[in-house]
mmCIF file of N, CA and C in Angstrom:
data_model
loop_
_atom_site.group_PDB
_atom_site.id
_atom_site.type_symbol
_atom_site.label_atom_id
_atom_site.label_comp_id
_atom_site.label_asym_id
_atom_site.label_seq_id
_atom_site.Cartn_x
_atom_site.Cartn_y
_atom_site.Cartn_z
ATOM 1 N N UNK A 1 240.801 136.486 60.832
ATOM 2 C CA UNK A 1 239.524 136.113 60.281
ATOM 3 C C UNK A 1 238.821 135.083 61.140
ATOM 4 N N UNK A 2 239.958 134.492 61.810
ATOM 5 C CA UNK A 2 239.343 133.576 62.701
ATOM 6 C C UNK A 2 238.485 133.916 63.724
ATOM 7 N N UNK A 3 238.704 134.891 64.174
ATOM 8 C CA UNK A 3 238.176 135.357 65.215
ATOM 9 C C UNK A 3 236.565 136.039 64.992
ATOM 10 N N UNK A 4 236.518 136.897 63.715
ATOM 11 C CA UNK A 4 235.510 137.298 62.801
ATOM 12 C C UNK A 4 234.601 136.391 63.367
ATOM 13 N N UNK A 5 234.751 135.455 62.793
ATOM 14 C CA UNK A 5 233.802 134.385 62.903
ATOM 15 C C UNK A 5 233.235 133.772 63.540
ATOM 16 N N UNK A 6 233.996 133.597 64.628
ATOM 17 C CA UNK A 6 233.351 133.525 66.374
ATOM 18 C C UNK A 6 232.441 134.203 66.790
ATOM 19 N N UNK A 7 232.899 135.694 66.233
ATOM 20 C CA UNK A 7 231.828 136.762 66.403
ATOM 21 C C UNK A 7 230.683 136.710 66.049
ATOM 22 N N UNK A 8 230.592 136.360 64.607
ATOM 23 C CA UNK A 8 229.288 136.322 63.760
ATOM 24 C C UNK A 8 228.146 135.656 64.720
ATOM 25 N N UNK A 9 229.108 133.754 64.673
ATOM 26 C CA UNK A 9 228.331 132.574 65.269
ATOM 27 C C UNK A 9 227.502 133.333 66.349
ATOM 28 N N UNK A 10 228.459 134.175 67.209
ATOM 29 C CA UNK A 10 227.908 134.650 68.586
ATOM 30 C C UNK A 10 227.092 135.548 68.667
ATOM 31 N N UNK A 11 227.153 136.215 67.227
ATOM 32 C CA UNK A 11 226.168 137.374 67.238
ATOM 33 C C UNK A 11 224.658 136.529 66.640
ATOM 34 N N UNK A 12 224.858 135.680 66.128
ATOM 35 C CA UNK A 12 223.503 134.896 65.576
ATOM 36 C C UNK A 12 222.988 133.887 66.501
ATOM 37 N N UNK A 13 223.808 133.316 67.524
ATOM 38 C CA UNK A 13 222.955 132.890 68.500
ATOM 39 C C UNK A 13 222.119 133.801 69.717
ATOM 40 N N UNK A 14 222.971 134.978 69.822
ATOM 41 C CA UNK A 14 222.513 135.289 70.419
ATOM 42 C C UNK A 14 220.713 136.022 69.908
ATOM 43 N N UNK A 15 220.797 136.556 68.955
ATOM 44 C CA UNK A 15 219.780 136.941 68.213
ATOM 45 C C UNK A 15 218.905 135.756 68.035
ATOM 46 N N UNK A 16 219.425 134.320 67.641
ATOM 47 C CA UNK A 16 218.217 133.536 67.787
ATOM 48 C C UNK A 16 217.882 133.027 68.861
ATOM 49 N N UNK A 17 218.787 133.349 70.251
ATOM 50 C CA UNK A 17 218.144 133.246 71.543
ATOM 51 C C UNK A 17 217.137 133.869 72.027
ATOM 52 N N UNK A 18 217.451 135.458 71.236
ATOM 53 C CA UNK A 18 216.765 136.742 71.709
ATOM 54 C C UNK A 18 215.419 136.906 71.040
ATOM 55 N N UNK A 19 214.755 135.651 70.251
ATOM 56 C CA UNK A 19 214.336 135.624 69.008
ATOM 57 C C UNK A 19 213.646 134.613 69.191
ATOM 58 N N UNK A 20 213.688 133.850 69.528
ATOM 59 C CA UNK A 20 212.842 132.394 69.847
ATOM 60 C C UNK A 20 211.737 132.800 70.525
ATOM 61 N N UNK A 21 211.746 133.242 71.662
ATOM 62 C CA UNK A 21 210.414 133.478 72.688
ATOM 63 C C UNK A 21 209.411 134.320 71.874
ATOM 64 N N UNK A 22 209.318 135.224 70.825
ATOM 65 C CA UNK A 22 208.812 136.480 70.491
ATOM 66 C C UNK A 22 208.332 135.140 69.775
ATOM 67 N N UNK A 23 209.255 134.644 68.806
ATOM 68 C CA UNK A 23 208.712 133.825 67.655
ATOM 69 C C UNK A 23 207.735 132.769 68.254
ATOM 70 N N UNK A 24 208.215 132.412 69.431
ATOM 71 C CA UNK A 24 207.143 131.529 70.108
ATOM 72 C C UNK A 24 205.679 131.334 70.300
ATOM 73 N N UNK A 25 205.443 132.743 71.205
ATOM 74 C CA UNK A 25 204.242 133.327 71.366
ATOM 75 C C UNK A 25 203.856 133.877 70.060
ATOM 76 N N UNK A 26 204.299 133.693 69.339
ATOM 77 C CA UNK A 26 203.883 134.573 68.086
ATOM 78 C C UNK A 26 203.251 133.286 67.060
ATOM 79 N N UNK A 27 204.054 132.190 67.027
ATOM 80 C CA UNK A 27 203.308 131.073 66.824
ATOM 81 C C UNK A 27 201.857 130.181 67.482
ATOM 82 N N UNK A 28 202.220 130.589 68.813
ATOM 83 C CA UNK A 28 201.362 130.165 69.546
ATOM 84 C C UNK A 28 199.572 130.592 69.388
ATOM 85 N N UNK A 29 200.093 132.249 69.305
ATOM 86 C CA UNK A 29 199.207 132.716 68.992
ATOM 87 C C UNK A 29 198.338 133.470 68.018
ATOM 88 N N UNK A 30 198.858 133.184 66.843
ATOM 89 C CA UNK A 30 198.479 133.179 65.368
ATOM 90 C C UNK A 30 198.410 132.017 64.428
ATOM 91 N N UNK A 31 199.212 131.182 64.678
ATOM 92 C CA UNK A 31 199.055 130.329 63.850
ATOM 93 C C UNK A 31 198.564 128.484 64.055
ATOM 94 N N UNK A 32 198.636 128.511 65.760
ATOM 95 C CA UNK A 32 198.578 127.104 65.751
ATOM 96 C C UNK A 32 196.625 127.665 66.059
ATOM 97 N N UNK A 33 196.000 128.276 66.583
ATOM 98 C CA UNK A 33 194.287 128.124 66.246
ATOM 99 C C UNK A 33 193.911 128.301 65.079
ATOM 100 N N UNK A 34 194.611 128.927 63.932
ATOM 101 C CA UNK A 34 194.212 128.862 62.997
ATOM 102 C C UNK A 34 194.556 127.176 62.290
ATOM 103 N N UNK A 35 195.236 126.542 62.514
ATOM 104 C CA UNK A 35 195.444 124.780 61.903
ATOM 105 C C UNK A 35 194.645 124.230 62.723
ATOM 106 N N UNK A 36 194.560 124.583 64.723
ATOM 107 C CA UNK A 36 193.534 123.865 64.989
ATOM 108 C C UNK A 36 192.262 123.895 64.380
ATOM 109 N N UNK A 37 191.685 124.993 63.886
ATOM 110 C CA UNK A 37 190.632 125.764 63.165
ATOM 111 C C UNK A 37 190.292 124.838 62.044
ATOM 112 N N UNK A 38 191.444 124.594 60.899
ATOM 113 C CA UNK A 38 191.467 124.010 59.963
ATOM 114 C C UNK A 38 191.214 122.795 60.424
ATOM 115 N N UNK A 39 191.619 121.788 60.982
ATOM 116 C CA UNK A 39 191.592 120.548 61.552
ATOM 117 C C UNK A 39 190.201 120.441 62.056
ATOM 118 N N UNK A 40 189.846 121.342 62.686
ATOM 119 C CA UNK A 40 188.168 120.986 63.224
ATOM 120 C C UNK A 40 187.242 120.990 62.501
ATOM 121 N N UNK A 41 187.229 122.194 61.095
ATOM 122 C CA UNK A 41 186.396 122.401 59.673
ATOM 123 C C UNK A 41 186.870 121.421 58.864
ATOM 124 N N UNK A 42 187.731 120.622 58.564
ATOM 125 C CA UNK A 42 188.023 119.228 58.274
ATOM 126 C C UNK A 42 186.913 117.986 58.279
ATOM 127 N N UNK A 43 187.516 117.981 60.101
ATOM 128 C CA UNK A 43 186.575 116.784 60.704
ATOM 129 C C UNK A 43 185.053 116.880 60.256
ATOM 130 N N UNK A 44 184.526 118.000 60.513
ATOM 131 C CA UNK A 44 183.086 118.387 60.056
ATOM 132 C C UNK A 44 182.539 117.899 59.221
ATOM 133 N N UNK A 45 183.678 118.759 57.996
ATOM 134 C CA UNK A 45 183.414 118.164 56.926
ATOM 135 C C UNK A 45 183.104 116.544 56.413
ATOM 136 N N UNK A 46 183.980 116.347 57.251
ATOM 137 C CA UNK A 46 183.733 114.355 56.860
ATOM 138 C C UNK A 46 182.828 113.733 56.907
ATOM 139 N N UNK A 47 182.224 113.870 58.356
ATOM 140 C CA UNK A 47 181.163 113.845 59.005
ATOM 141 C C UNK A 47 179.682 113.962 58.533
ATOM 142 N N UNK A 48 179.252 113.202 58.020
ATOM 143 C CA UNK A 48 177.439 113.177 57.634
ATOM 144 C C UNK A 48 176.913 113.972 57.762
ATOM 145 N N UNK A 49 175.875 114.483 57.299
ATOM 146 C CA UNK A 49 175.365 115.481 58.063
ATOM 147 C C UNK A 49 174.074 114.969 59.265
ATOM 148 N N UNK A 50 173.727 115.675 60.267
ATOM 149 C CA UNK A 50 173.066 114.744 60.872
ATOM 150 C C UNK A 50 171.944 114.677 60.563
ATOM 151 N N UNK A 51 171.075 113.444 60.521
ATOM 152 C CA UNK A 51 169.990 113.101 59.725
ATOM 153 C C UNK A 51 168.655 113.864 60.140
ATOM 154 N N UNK A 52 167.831 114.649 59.522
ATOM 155 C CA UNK A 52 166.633 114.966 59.665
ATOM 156 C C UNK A 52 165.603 114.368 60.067
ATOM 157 N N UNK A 53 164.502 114.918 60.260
ATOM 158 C CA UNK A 53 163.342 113.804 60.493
ATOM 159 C C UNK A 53 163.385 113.014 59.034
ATOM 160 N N UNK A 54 162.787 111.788 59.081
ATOM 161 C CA UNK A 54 162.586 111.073 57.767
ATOM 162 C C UNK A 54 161.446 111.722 56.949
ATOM 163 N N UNK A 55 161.204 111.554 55.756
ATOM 164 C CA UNK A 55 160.189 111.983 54.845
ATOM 165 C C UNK A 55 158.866 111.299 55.450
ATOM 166 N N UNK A 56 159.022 109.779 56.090
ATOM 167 C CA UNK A 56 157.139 109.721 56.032
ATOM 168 C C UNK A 56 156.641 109.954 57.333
ATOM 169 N N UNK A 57 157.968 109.896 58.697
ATOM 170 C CA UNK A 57 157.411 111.173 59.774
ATOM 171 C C UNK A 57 157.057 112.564 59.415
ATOM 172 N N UNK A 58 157.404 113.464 58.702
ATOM 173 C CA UNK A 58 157.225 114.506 58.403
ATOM 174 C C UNK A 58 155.833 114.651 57.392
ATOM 175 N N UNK A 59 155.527 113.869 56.588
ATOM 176 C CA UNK A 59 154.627 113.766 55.612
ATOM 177 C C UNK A 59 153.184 112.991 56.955
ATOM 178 N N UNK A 60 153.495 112.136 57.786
ATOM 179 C CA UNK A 60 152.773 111.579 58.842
ATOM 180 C C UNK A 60 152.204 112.839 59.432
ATOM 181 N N UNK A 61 153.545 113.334 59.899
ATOM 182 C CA UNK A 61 152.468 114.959 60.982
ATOM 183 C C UNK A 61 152.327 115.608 59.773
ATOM 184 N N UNK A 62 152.149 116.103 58.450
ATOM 185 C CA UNK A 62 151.341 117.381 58.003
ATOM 186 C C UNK A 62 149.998 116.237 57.448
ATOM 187 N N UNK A 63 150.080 114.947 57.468
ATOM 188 C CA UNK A 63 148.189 114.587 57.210
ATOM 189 C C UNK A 63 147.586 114.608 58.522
ATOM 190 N N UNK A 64 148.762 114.280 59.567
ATOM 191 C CA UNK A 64 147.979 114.720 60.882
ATOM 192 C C UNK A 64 147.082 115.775 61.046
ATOM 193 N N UNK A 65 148.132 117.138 60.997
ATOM 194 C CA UNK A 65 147.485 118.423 61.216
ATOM 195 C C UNK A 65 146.606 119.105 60.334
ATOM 196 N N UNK A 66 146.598 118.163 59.206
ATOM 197 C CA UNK A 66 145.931 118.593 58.145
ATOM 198 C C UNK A 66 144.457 118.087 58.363
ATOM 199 N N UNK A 67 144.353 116.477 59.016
ATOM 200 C CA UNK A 67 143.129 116.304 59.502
ATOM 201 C C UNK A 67 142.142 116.715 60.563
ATOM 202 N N UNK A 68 143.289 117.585 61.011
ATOM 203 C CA UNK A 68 142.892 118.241 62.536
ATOM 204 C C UNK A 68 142.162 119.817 62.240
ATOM 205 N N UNK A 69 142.597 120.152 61.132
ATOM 206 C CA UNK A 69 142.759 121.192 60.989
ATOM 207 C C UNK A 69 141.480 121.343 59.719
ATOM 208 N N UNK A 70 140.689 120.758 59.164
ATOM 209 C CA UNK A 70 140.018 120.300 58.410
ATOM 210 C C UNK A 70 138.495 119.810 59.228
ATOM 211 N N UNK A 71 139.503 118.872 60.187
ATOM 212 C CA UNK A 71 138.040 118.449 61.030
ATOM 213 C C UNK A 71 137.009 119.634 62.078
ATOM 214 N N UNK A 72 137.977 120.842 62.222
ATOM 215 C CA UNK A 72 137.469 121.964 62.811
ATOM 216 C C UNK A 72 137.229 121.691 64.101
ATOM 217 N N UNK A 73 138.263 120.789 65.064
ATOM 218 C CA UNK A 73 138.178 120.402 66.365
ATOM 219 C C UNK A 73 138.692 121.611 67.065
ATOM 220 N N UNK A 74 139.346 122.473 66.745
ATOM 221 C CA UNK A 74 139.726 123.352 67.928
ATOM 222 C C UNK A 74 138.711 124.282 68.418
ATOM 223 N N UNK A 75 139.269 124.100 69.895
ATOM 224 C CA UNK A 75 138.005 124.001 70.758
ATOM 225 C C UNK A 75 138.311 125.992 71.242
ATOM 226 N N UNK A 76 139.364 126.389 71.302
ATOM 227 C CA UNK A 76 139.712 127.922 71.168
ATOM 228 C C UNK A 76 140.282 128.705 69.928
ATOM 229 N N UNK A 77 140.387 129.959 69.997
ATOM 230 C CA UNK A 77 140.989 130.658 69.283
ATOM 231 C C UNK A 77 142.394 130.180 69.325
ATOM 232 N N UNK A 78 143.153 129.876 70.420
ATOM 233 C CA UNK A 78 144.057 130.361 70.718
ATOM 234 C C UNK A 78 144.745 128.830 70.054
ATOM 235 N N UNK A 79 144.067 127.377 70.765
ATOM 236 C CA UNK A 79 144.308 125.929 69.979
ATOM 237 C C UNK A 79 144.313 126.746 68.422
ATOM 238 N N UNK A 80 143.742 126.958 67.483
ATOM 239 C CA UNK A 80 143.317 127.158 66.011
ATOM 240 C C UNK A 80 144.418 127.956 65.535
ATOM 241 N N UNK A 81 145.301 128.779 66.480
ATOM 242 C CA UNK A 81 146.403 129.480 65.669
ATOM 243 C C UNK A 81 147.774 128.743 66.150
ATOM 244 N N UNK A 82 147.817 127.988 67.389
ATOM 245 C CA UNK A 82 148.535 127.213 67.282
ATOM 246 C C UNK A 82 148.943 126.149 66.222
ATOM 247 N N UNK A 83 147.575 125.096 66.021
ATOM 248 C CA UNK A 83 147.192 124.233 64.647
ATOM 249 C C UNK A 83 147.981 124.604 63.580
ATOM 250 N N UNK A 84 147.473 126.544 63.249
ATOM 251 C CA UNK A 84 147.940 126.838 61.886
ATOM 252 C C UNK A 84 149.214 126.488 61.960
ATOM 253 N N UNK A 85 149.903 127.388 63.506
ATOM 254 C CA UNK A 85 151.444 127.640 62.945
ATOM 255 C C UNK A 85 152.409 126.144 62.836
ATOM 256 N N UNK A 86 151.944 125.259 63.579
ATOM 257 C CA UNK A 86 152.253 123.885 63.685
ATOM 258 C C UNK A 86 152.139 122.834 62.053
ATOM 259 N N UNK A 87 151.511 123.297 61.438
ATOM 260 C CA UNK A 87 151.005 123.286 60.144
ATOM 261 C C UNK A 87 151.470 123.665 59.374
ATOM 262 N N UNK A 88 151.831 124.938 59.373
ATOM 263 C CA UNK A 88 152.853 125.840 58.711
ATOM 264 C C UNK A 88 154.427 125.169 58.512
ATOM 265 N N UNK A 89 154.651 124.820 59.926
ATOM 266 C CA UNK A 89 156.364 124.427 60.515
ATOM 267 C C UNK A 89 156.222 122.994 59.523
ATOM 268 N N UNK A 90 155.290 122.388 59.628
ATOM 269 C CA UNK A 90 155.622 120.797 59.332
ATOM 270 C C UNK A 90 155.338 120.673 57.519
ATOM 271 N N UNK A 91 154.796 121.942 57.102
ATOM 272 C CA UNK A 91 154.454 121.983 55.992
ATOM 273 C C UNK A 91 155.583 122.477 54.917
ATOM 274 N N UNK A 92 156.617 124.021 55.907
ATOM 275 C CA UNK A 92 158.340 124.104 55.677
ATOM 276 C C UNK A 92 159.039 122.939 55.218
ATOM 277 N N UNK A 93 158.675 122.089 56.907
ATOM 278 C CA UNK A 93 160.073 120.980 56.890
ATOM 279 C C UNK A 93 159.816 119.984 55.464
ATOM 280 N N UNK A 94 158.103 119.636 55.389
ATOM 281 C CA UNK A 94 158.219 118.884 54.144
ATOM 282 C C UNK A 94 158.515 119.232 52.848
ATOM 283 N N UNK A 95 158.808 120.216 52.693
ATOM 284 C CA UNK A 95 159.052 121.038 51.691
ATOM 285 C C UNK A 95 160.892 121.096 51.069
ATOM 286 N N UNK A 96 161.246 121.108 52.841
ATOM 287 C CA UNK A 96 162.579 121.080 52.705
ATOM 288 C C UNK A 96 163.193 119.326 52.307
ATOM 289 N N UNK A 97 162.426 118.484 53.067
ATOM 290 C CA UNK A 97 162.713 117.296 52.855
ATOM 291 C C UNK A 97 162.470 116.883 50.996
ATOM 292 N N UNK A 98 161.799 117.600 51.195
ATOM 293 C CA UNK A 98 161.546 116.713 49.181
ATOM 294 C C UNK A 98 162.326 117.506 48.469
ATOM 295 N N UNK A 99 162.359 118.832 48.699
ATOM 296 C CA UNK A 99 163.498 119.469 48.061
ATOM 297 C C UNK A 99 162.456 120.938 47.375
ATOM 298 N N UNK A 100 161.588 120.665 47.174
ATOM 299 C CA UNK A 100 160.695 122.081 46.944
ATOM 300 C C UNK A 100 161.368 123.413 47.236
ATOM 301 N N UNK A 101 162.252 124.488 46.138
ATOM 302 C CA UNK A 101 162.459 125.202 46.859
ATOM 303 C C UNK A 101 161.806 126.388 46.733
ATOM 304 N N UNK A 102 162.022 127.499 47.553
ATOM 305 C CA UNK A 102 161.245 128.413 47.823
ATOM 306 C C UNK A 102 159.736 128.180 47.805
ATOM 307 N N UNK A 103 159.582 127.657 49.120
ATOM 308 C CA UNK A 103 157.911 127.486 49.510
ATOM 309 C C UNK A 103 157.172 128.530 49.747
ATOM 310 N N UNK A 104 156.001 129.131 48.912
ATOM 311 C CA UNK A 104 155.486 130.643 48.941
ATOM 312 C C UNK A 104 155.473 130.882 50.358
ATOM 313 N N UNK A 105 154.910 129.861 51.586
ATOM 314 C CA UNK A 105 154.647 129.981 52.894
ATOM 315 C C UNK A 105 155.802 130.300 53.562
ATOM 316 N N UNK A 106 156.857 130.566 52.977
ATOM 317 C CA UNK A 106 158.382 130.961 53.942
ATOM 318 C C UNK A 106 158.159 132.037 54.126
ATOM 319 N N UNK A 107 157.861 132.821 52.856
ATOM 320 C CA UNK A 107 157.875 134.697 53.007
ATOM 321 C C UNK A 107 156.450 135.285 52.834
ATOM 322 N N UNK A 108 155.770 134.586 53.611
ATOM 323 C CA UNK A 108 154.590 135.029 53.031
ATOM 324 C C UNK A 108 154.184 135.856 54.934
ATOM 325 N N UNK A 109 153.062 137.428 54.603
ATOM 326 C CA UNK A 109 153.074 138.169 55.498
ATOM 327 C C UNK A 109 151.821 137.316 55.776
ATOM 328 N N UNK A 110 151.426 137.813 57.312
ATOM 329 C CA UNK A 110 149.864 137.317 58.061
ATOM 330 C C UNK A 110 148.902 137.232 57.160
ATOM 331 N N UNK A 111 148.337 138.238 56.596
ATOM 332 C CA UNK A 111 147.283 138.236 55.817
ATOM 333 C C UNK A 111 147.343 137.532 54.691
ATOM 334 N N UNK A 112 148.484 137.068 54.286
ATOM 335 C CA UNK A 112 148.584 136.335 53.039
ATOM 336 C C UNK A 112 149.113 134.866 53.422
ATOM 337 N N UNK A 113 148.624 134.437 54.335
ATOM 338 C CA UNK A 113 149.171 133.108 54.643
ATOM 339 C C UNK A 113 148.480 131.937 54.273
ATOM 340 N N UNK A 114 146.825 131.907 54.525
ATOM 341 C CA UNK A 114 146.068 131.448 53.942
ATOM 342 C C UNK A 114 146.180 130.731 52.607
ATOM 343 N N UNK A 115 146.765 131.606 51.622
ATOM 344 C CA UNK A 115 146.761 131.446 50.335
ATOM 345 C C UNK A 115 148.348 130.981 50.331
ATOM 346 N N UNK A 116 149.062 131.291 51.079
ATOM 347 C CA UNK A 116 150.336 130.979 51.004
ATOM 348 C C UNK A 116 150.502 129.635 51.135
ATOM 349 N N UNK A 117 149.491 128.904 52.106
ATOM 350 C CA UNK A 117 149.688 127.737 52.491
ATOM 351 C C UNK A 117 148.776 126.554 51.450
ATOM 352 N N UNK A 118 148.250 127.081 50.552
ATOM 353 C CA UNK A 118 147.460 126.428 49.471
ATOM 354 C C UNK A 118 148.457 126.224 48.416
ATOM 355 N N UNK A 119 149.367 127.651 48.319
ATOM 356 C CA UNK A 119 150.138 127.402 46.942
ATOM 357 C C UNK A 119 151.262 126.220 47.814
ATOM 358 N N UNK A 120 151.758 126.295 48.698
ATOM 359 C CA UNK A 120 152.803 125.318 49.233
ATOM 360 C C UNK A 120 152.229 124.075 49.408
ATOM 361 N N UNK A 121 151.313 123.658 49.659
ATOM 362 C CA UNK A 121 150.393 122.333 49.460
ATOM 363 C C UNK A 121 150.413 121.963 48.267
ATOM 364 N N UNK A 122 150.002 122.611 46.941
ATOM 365 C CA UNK A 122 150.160 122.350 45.715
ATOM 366 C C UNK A 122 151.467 122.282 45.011
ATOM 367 N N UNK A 123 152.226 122.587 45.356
ATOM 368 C CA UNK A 123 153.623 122.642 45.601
ATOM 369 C C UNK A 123 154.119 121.394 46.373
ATOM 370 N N UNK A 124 153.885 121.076 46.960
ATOM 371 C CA UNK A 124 153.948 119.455 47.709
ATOM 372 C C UNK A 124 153.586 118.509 47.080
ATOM 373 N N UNK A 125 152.158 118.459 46.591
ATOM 374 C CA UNK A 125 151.490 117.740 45.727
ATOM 375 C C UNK A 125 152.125 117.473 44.380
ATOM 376 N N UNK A 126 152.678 118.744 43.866
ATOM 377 C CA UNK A 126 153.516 118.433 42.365
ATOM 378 C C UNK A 126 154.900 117.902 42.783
ATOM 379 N N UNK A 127 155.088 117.858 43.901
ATOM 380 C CA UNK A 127 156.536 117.085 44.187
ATOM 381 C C UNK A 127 156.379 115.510 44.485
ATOM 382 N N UNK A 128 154.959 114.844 44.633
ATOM 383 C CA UNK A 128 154.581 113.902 45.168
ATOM 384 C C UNK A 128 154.192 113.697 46.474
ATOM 385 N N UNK A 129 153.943 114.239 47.484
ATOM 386 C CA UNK A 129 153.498 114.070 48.472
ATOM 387 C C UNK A 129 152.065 113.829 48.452
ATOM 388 N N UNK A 130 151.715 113.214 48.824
ATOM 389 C CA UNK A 130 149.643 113.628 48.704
ATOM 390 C C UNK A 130 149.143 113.583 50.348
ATOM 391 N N UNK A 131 148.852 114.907 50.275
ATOM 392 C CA UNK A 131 148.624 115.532 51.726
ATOM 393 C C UNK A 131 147.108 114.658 51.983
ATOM 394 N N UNK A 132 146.246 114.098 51.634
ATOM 395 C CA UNK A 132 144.864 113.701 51.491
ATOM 396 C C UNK A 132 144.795 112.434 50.905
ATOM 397 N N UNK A 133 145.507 111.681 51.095
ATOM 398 C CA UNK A 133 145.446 110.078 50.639
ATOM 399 C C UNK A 133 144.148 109.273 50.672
ATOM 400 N N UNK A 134 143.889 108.887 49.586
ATOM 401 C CA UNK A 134 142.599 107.999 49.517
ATOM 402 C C UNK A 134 142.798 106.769 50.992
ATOM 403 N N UNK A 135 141.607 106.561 51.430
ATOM 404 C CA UNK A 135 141.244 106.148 52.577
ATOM 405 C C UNK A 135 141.131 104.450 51.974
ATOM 406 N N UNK A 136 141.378 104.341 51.497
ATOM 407 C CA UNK A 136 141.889 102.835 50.624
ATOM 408 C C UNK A 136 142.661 101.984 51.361
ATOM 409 N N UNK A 137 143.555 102.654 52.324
ATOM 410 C CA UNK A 137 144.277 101.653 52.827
ATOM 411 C C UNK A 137 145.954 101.645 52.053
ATOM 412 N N UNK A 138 145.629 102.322 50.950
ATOM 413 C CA UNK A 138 147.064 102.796 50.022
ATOM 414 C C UNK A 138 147.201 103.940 50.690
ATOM 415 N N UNK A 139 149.112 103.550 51.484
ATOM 416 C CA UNK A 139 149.728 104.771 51.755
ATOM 417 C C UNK A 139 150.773 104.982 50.828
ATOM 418 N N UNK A 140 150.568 106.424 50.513
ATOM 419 C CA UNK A 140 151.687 107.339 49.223
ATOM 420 C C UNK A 140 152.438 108.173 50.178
ATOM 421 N N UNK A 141 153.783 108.250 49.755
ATOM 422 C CA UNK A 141 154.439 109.031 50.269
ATOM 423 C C UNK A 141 154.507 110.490 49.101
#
């Protein structure tokens, strides 16, 4: 029986000799990017998110473009659809900043933008923003 047993030992090292390398690469390459993976969606997580423009830069450029865009300075076609879409973008972001969701002007097609961008203004306005601040010298965010 003694001998049995020698055998066994010898038959199981050798198998976990024969057995290690497979298991190796097999670790290597299934399971340690997936913990690095985990470890990096971790860190992320911890991590702040990174800060946006502030609310009264963002609220700053849409009375900007709003005065620009009002005052009827563009001097081309081509300035005047820029304006809009610049208008549009800063009119999104404030939207996103206050929390307004679904701004009609997100999904709204060409021809309906116009009106799209009135209901999202009023939509701003009921969130508190006041795109048109009395010239008072009182700034509202």
């Amino acid at each position: 029986m003694a001998g049995d047993r020698s055998a066994l030992v010898g038959l199981l090292l050798f198998v976990l000799v024969a057995a290690a390398p497979t298991v190796t690469f097999w670790l290597a390459l299934r399971v340690v990017p997936r913990v690095v993976e985990a470890v990096v969606e971790r860190r992320a997580a911890r991590r702040p998110p990174s800060p946006g423009p502030s609310l009264e830069r963002v609220v700053a450029d849409v009375r900007r473009l709003h005065r620009e865009i009002r005052g009827g300075r563009a001097s081309s076609r081509v300035r005047q659809v820029a304006l809009l879409a610049a208008y549009d973008d800063a009119l999104l972001t404030a939207c996103a900043v206050v929390g307004v969701a679904d701004p009609p002007l997100a999904g709204a097609a060409e021809r309906d933008r116009a009106f799209a961008r009135l209901l999202t203004e009023a939509a701003l306005e009921q969130a508190g923003v006041s795109l048109d601040p009395p010239s008072g010298g009182a700034r509202a965010a």
